[in-house]
PDB file of C-alpha atoms in Angstrom:
ATOM      1  CA  UNK A1026      26.262  83.301 166.041  1.00 68.00           C
ATOM      2  CA  UNK A1027      24.019  85.461 168.465  1.00 79.00           C
ATOM      3  CA  UNK A1028      20.868  86.104 166.942  1.00 91.00           C
ATOM      4  CA  UNK A1029      19.312  87.824 170.073  1.00 94.00           C
ATOM      5  CA  UNK A1030      21.178  89.969 172.084  1.00 94.00           C
ATOM      6  CA  UNK A1031      21.384  91.177 175.379  1.00 96.00           C
ATOM      7  CA  UNK A1032      23.922  93.608 176.214  1.00 92.00           C
ATOM      8  CA  UNK A1033      23.543  94.033 179.496  1.00 95.00           C
ATOM      9  CA  UNK A1034      23.774  91.247 181.365  1.00 94.00           C
ATOM     10  CA  UNK A1035      23.297  92.375 185.415  1.00 96.00           C
ATOM     11  CA  UNK A1036      21.117  95.351 186.806  1.00 97.00           C
ATOM     12  CA  UNK A1037      20.108  96.637 189.724  1.00 98.00           C
ATOM     13  CA  UNK A1038      17.271  98.899 191.075  1.00 98.00           C
ATOM     14  CA  UNK A1039      15.967 100.961 193.557  1.00 98.00           C
ATOM     15  CA  UNK A1040      13.130  99.495 195.023  1.00 97.00           C
ATOM     16  CA  UNK A1041       9.734 101.900 192.588  1.00 97.00           C
ATOM     17  CA  UNK A1042      11.413 103.275 190.380  1.00 98.00           C
ATOM     18  CA  UNK A1043      12.045 101.633 187.018  1.00 98.00           C
ATOM     19  CA  UNK A1044      13.132  99.087 185.162  1.00 98.00           C
ATOM     20  CA  UNK A1045      14.439  99.323 181.828  1.00 98.00           C
ATOM     21  CA  UNK A1046      16.192  96.259 180.343  1.00 98.00           C
ATOM     22  CA  UNK A1047      17.541  95.926 176.648  1.00 98.00           C
ATOM     23  CA  UNK A1048      17.367  93.718 174.027  1.00 97.00           C
ATOM     24  CA  UNK A1049      18.667  93.843 170.532  1.00 97.00           C
ATOM     25  CA  UNK A1050      17.614  91.277 167.737  1.00 97.00           C
ATOM     26  CA  UNK A1051      19.848  90.371 164.060  1.00 95.00           C
ATOM     27  CA  UNK A1052      17.313  89.459 161.836  1.00 92.00           C
ATOM     28  CA  UNK A1053      15.240  91.174 160.691  1.00 92.00           C
ATOM     29  CA  UNK A1054      12.171  88.236 159.513  1.00 91.00           C
ATOM     30  CA  UNK A1055      11.561  88.453 163.316  1.00 92.00           C
ATOM     31  CA  UNK A1056       8.583  88.984 163.359  1.00 91.00           C
ATOM     32  CA  UNK A1057       7.293  87.487 167.170  1.00 91.00           C
ATOM     33  CA  UNK A1058       9.159  88.616 170.148  1.00 94.00           C
ATOM     34  CA  UNK A1059       8.489  87.775 174.397  1.00 94.00           C
ATOM     35  CA  UNK A1060      10.113  88.150 177.379  1.00 96.00           C
ATOM     36  CA  UNK A1061      10.528  85.852 180.231  1.00 95.00           C
ATOM     37  CA  UNK A1062      11.055  85.669 183.981  1.00 96.00           C
ATOM     38  CA  UNK A1063      13.871  83.250 185.896  1.00 93.00           C
ATOM     39  CA  UNK A1064      14.109  82.374 189.183  1.00 92.00           C
ATOM     40  CA  UNK A1065      17.164  79.780 190.211  1.00 86.00           C
ATOM     41  CA  UNK A1066      16.056  76.351 189.208  1.00 82.00           C
ATOM     42  CA  UNK A1067      13.113  77.294 187.553  1.00 88.00           C
ATOM     43  CA  UNK A1068      12.000  76.735 184.125  1.00 90.00           C
ATOM     44  CA  UNK A1069      11.924  80.500 182.378  1.00 92.00           C
ATOM     45  CA  UNK A1070       7.553  82.032 182.749  1.00 92.00           C
ATOM     46  CA  UNK A1071       6.520  83.894 180.013  1.00 92.00           C
ATOM     47  CA  UNK A1072       5.678  87.050 181.299  1.00 95.00           C
ATOM     48  CA  UNK A1073       4.639  89.344 178.507  1.00 95.00           C
ATOM     49  CA  UNK A1074       5.183  89.465 174.194  1.00 94.00           C
ATOM     50  CA  UNK A1075       4.562  91.807 171.811  1.00 95.00           C
ATOM     51  CA  UNK A1076       3.704  91.216 167.050  1.00 93.00           C
ATOM     52  CA  UNK A1077       5.601  92.969 164.684  1.00 93.00           C
ATOM     53  CA  UNK A1078       3.185  94.720 163.926  1.00 94.00           C
ATOM     54  CA  UNK A1079       2.048  96.362 167.161  1.00 96.00           C
ATOM     55  CA  UNK A1080       5.121  98.994 168.941  1.00 96.00           C
ATOM     56  CA  UNK A1081       3.861  98.594 171.991  1.00 98.00           C
ATOM     57  CA  UNK A1082       1.775  96.970 174.673  1.00 97.00           C
ATOM     58  CA  UNK A1083       1.132  97.038 178.219  1.00 97.00           C
ATOM     59  CA  UNK A1084       0.109  94.141 180.804  1.00 96.00           C
ATOM     60  CA  UNK A1085      -0.216  95.933 184.182  1.00 97.00           C
ATOM     61  CA  UNK A1086       3.456  96.927 185.795  1.00 97.00           C
ATOM     62  CA  UNK A1087       5.113  95.235 182.540  1.00 98.00           C
ATOM     63  CA  UNK A1088       5.662  97.291 179.618  1.00 98.00           C
ATOM     64  CA  UNK A1089       7.029  96.159 176.332  1.00 98.00           C
ATOM     65  CA  UNK A1090       8.079  97.984 173.225  1.00 98.00           C
ATOM     66  CA  UNK A1091       9.114  97.834 169.691  1.00 98.00           C
ATOM     67  CA  UNK A1092      11.588  99.218 167.198  1.00 97.00           C
ATOM     68  CA  UNK A1093      11.729  97.530 164.354  1.00 96.00           C
ATOM     69  CA  UNK A1094      14.259 100.200 161.752  1.00 96.00           C
ATOM     70  CA  UNK A1095      15.944  99.533 164.888  1.00 97.00           C
ATOM     71  CA  UNK A1096      15.885  96.001 165.589  1.00 97.00           C
ATOM     72  CA  UNK A1097      15.491  97.105 169.741  1.00 97.00           C
ATOM     73  CA  UNK A1098      12.694  96.083 171.680  1.00 97.00           C
ATOM     74  CA  UNK A1099      12.440  96.788 175.721  1.00 98.00           C
ATOM     75  CA  UNK A1100      10.968  95.535 179.281  1.00 98.00           C
ATOM     76  CA  UNK A1101      10.016  98.645 180.919  1.00 98.00           C
ATOM     77  CA  UNK A1102       8.789  97.521 185.461  1.00 98.00           C
ATOM     78  CA  UNK A1103       7.128 100.080 186.514  1.00 97.00           C
ATOM     79  CA  UNK A1104       7.818  99.473 190.025  1.00 97.00           C
ATOM     80  CA  UNK A1105      10.306  97.486 190.601  1.00 98.00           C
ATOM     81  CA  UNK A1106       9.624  95.288 192.502  1.00 97.00           C
ATOM     82  CA  UNK A1107      11.899  93.087 195.460  1.00 96.00           C
ATOM     83  CA  UNK A1108      10.260  90.025 193.879  1.00 96.00           C
ATOM     84  CA  UNK A1109      11.091  91.494 190.465  1.00 97.00           C
ATOM     85  CA  UNK A1110      14.105  90.494 191.370  1.00 97.00           C
ATOM     86  CA  UNK A1111      15.597  87.926 188.602  1.00 97.00           C
ATOM     87  CA  UNK A1112      16.899  86.471 185.170  1.00 95.00           C
ATOM     88  CA  UNK A1113      15.256  88.304 181.966  1.00 97.00           C
ATOM     89  CA  UNK A1114      15.441  86.363 178.845  1.00 96.00           C
ATOM     90  CA  UNK A1115      15.118  88.193 175.282  1.00 96.00           C
ATOM     91  CA  UNK A1116      12.709  85.488 172.750  1.00 94.00           C
ATOM     92  CA  UNK A1117      11.726  86.193 169.108  1.00 93.00           C
ATOM     93  CA  UNK A1118      11.106  84.031 166.776  1.00 89.00           C
ATOM     94  CA  UNK A1119       9.207  83.756 162.580  1.00 86.00           C
ATOM     95  CA  UNK A1120       6.095  83.022 162.706  1.00 75.00           C
ATOM     96  CA  UNK A1121       5.129  84.320 159.779  1.00 71.00           C
ATOM     97  CA  UNK A1122       7.723  81.345 157.820  1.00 69.00           C
ATOM     98  CA  UNK A1123       6.033  78.745 160.317  1.00 68.00           C
ATOM     99  CA  UNK A1124       9.122  78.063 162.314  1.00 70.00           C
ATOM    100  CA  UNK A1125       9.021  77.031 165.614  1.00 71.00           C
ATOM    101  CA  UNK A1126      12.564  77.983 166.885  1.00 79.00           C
ATOM    102  CA  UNK A1127      12.296  80.803 169.326  1.00 86.00           C
ATOM    103  CA  UNK A1128      15.915  82.359 169.506  1.00 90.00           C
ATOM    104  CA  UNK A1129      17.038  83.884 173.186  1.00 92.00           C
ATOM    105  CA  UNK A1130      19.438  86.039 174.304  1.00 94.00           C
ATOM    106  CA  UNK A1131      22.079  85.218 177.027  1.00 92.00           C
ATOM    107  CA  UNK A1132      19.883  87.058 180.268  1.00 94.00           C
ATOM    108  CA  UNK A1133      19.759  90.186 181.965  1.00 97.00           C
ATOM    109  CA  UNK A1134      19.628  89.756 185.848  1.00 96.00           C
ATOM    110  CA  UNK A1135      17.904  92.000 187.343  1.00 98.00           C
ATOM    111  CA  UNK A1136      18.235  93.053 191.450  1.00 98.00           C
ATOM    112  CA  UNK A1137      15.445  95.000 192.893  1.00 97.00           C
ATOM    113  CA  UNK A1138      16.327  96.852 195.955  1.00 97.00           C
ATOM    114  CA  UNK A1139      14.416  97.404 199.108  1.00 95.00           C
TER     115      UNK A1139
ATOM    116  CA  UNK B 386      -1.084  77.640 180.040  1.00 73.00           C
ATOM    117  CA  UNK B 387       0.292  74.165 180.573  1.00 81.00           C
ATOM    118  CA  UNK B 388       1.605  73.094 183.963  1.00 89.00           C
ATOM    119  CA  UNK B 389       5.477  71.298 182.405  1.00 94.00           C
ATOM    120  CA  UNK B 390       6.807  68.982 184.595  1.00 95.00           C
ATOM    121  CA  UNK B 391      10.531  67.643 184.092  1.00 96.00           C
ATOM    122  CA  UNK B 392      12.359  65.169 185.739  1.00 96.00           C
ATOM    123  CA  UNK B 393      14.982  64.189 187.348  1.00 97.00           C
ATOM    124  CA  UNK B 394      15.452  67.636 188.507  1.00 95.00           C
ATOM    125  CA  UNK B 395      19.362  67.324 188.461  1.00 96.00           C
ATOM    126  CA  UNK B 396      21.331  64.602 188.569  1.00 97.00           C
ATOM    127  CA  UNK B 397      25.331  63.921 188.214  1.00 97.00           C
ATOM    128  CA  UNK B 398      26.322  61.238 186.149  1.00 97.00           C
ATOM    129  CA  UNK B 399      29.920  59.114 184.657  1.00 97.00           C
ATOM    130  CA  UNK B 400      30.932  60.664 181.421  1.00 97.00           C
ATOM    131  CA  UNK B 401      30.063  57.317 178.617  1.00 97.00           C
ATOM    132  CA  UNK B 402      27.487  57.074 180.341  1.00 97.00           C
ATOM    133  CA  UNK B 403      23.228  58.338 179.183  1.00 97.00           C
ATOM    134  CA  UNK B 404      20.540  60.180 181.156  1.00 98.00           C
ATOM    135  CA  UNK B 405      16.406  60.117 179.784  1.00 98.00           C
ATOM    136  CA  UNK B 406      14.478  62.771 180.742  1.00 98.00           C
ATOM    137  CA  UNK B 407      11.077  62.683 180.495  1.00 98.00           C
ATOM    138  CA  UNK B 408       8.628  65.084 180.126  1.00 97.00           C
ATOM    139  CA  UNK B 409       5.102  65.359 180.913  1.00 97.00           C
ATOM    140  CA  UNK B 410       2.008  68.023 180.097  1.00 95.00           C
ATOM    141  CA  UNK B 411      -0.342  68.678 181.833  1.00 93.00           C
ATOM    142  CA  UNK B 412      -2.268  69.021 178.459  1.00 89.00           C
ATOM    143  CA  UNK B 413      -2.682  68.013 175.187  1.00 87.00           C
ATOM    144  CA  UNK B 414      -0.431  69.973 173.235  1.00 86.00           C
ATOM    145  CA  UNK B 415       0.852  70.999 169.557  1.00 83.00           C
ATOM    146  CA  UNK B 416       4.614  71.169 170.359  1.00 86.00           C
ATOM    147  CA  UNK B 417       7.148  70.065 172.068  1.00 92.00           C
ATOM    148  CA  UNK B 418      10.100  71.798 172.371  1.00 94.00           C
ATOM    149  CA  UNK B 419      13.877  70.294 173.748  1.00 96.00           C
ATOM    150  CA  UNK B 420      16.867  73.256 174.620  1.00 95.00           C
ATOM    151  CA  UNK B 421      19.422  73.409 176.558  1.00 95.00           C
ATOM    152  CA  UNK B 422      21.174  76.303 178.789  1.00 92.00           C
ATOM    153  CA  UNK B 423      24.568  75.714 178.754  1.00 91.00           C
ATOM    154  CA  UNK B 424      26.828  77.876 181.677  1.00 86.00           C
ATOM    155  CA  UNK B 425      25.993  81.660 181.212  1.00 82.00           C
ATOM    156  CA  UNK B 426      25.026  80.860 177.776  1.00 86.00           C
ATOM    157  CA  UNK B 427      21.703  81.452 176.114  1.00 88.00           C
ATOM    158  CA  UNK B 428      18.698  78.656 175.824  1.00 91.00           C
ATOM    159  CA  UNK B 429      19.223  76.769 172.446  1.00 92.00           C
ATOM    160  CA  UNK B 430      16.899  75.016 170.738  1.00 92.00           C
ATOM    161  CA  UNK B 431      18.173  70.808 170.912  1.00 95.00           C
ATOM    162  CA  UNK B 432      14.943  69.609 169.175  1.00 94.00           C
ATOM    163  CA  UNK B 433      11.499  69.776 168.222  1.00 92.00           C
ATOM    164  CA  UNK B 434       9.547  66.586 169.204  1.00 93.00           C
ATOM    165  CA  UNK B 435       6.791  65.549 167.013  1.00 88.00           C
ATOM    166  CA  UNK B 436       4.820  63.200 168.170  1.00 89.00           C
ATOM    167  CA  UNK B 437       4.783  59.777 166.840  1.00 84.00           C
ATOM    168  CA  UNK B 438       7.479  60.996 163.744  1.00 86.00           C
ATOM    169  CA  UNK B 439      11.227  61.568 164.334  1.00 90.00           C
ATOM    170  CA  UNK B 440      12.455  64.970 166.036  1.00 93.00           C
ATOM    171  CA  UNK B 441      13.390  67.404 163.881  1.00 92.00           C
ATOM    172  CA  UNK B 442      16.659  68.661 164.856  1.00 95.00           C
ATOM    173  CA  UNK B 443      19.038  72.024 164.900  1.00 91.00           C
ATOM    174  CA  UNK B 444      22.042  72.418 163.694  1.00 90.00           C
ATOM    175  CA  UNK B 445      24.775  71.156 165.562  1.00 93.00           C
ATOM    176  CA  UNK B 446      22.783  68.458 167.379  1.00 96.00           C
ATOM    177  CA  UNK B 447      22.485  64.911 165.465  1.00 96.00           C
ATOM    178  CA  UNK B 448      19.841  61.345 166.748  1.00 96.00           C
ATOM    179  CA  UNK B 449      22.459  59.496 168.394  1.00 97.00           C
ATOM    180  CA  UNK B 450      23.595  62.210 170.254  1.00 97.00           C
ATOM    181  CA  UNK B 451      20.235  63.915 171.193  1.00 98.00           C
ATOM    182  CA  UNK B 452      18.151  60.639 171.097  1.00 97.00           C
ATOM    183  CA  UNK B 453      13.570  61.843 170.916  1.00 97.00           C
ATOM    184  CA  UNK B 454      10.929  60.689 171.619  1.00 95.00           C
ATOM    185  CA  UNK B 455       7.443  61.751 171.636  1.00 95.00           C
ATOM    186  CA  UNK B 456       4.193  58.788 172.455  1.00 93.00           C
ATOM    187  CA  UNK B 457       1.861  60.834 172.563  1.00 93.00           C
ATOM    188  CA  UNK B 458       0.522  64.685 172.521  1.00 92.00           C
ATOM    189  CA  UNK B 459       1.685  64.656 176.583  1.00 94.00           C
ATOM    190  CA  UNK B 460       4.027  63.110 177.037  1.00 96.00           C
ATOM    191  CA  UNK B 461       8.064  62.852 175.633  1.00 97.00           C
ATOM    192  CA  UNK B 462      11.619  62.144 176.732  1.00 97.00           C
ATOM    193  CA  UNK B 463      14.706  63.262 175.839  1.00 98.00           C
ATOM    194  CA  UNK B 464      18.717  61.198 176.106  1.00 98.00           C
ATOM    195  CA  UNK B 465      21.545  62.656 176.890  1.00 98.00           C
ATOM    196  CA  UNK B 466      24.368  60.015 175.300  1.00 98.00           C
ATOM    197  CA  UNK B 467      27.139  58.955 175.757  1.00 97.00           C
ATOM    198  CA  UNK B 468      28.073  61.852 177.901  1.00 97.00           C
ATOM    199  CA  UNK B 469      31.307  64.306 177.977  1.00 97.00           C
ATOM    200  CA  UNK B 470      31.539  67.186 180.947  1.00 96.00           C
ATOM    201  CA  UNK B 471      30.603  68.592 177.637  1.00 95.00           C
ATOM    202  CA  UNK B 472      27.206  68.004 178.343  1.00 96.00           C
ATOM    203  CA  UNK B 473      26.436  69.758 181.685  1.00 96.00           C
ATOM    204  CA  UNK B 474      23.995  71.995 181.312  1.00 96.00           C
ATOM    205  CA  UNK B 475      20.619  72.738 182.182  1.00 95.00           C
ATOM    206  CA  UNK B 476      18.036  70.924 180.025  1.00 97.00           C
ATOM    207  CA  UNK B 477      14.310  72.197 179.972  1.00 96.00           C
ATOM    208  CA  UNK B 478      11.405  71.275 178.169  1.00 96.00           C
ATOM    209  CA  UNK B 479       9.540  73.027 176.547  1.00 94.00           C
ATOM    210  CA  UNK B 480       5.662  73.277 174.575  1.00 92.00           C
ATOM    211  CA  UNK B 481       3.472  75.362 172.905  1.00 85.00           C
ATOM    212  CA  UNK B 482       0.282  75.156 171.332  1.00 76.00           C
ATOM    213  CA  UNK B 483       0.278  76.609 167.685  1.00 64.00           C
ATOM    214  CA  UNK B 484       0.200  79.740 166.023  1.00 60.00           C
ATOM    215  CA  UNK B 485       1.090  83.607 168.055  1.00 59.00           C
ATOM    216  CA  UNK B 486       1.188  82.007 170.994  1.00 69.00           C
ATOM    217  CA  UNK B 487       4.306  81.388 174.479  1.00 79.00           C
ATOM    218  CA  UNK B 488       6.070  78.886 175.324  1.00 85.00           C
ATOM    219  CA  UNK B 489       5.458  76.798 178.162  1.00 90.00           C
ATOM    220  CA  UNK B 490       9.259  75.937 180.275  1.00 93.00           C
ATOM    221  CA  UNK B 491       9.101  72.543 182.845  1.00 93.00           C
ATOM    222  CA  UNK B 492      11.751  73.374 185.625  1.00 94.00           C
ATOM    223  CA  UNK B 493      14.598  72.036 184.205  1.00 95.00           C
ATOM    224  CA  UNK B 494      17.129  69.189 184.786  1.00 97.00           C
ATOM    225  CA  UNK B 495      20.361  69.823 185.639  1.00 96.00           C
ATOM    226  CA  UNK B 496      23.124  67.578 184.997  1.00 97.00           C
ATOM    227  CA  UNK B 497      26.222  67.398 185.073  1.00 97.00           C
ATOM    228  CA  UNK B 498      29.049  65.458 183.571  1.00 97.00           C
ATOM    229  CA  UNK B 499      32.463  64.404 186.309  1.00 96.00           C
TER     230      UNK B 499
END
């Protein structure tokens, strides 16, 4: 049972435009969410996170939005750059329960076209 | 942040044999984990490597198939035993420093079983 879902396997965006990557989750106990970026032949690299007490977190060109009622989060990248081309994974955990597990989505491959 | 080194980075193994993957972190970390990413799938947690005691396995994973060691706070090994082609995956080591912090990942070990 996939508790974290990324329904778009791929996304193509023009350089300079906004990239929006979406993620849905089913477990209401999740209270901490993360985005990872993965290049080929490398491990996932942490990008940005958000706690369930917030609805937005911003770090430079990257902003994560959380809609708890809809169990939905999104990652906005603006402006998009060719170097952003990678697979992006959404992950969630239940820190409040003391659980250590991170549940990952299946990833969205972002291609930024120069 | 923590830098995680995994080896080997890739291997091709005969069915019925075993492979041990090593994970070295450049600093002491509270928690270490082993994940598997099967082709086209999300990252799935195999187990939490506990220092000085038996690993904690997730549902669907057992110690006889995936024995794990963690002799200290910076090193862990995962063995994939009696391999079959279904074990062909990317295996990733991960570490967290505890609390609400992001997890760091090694570059992964791409295993192909023939």
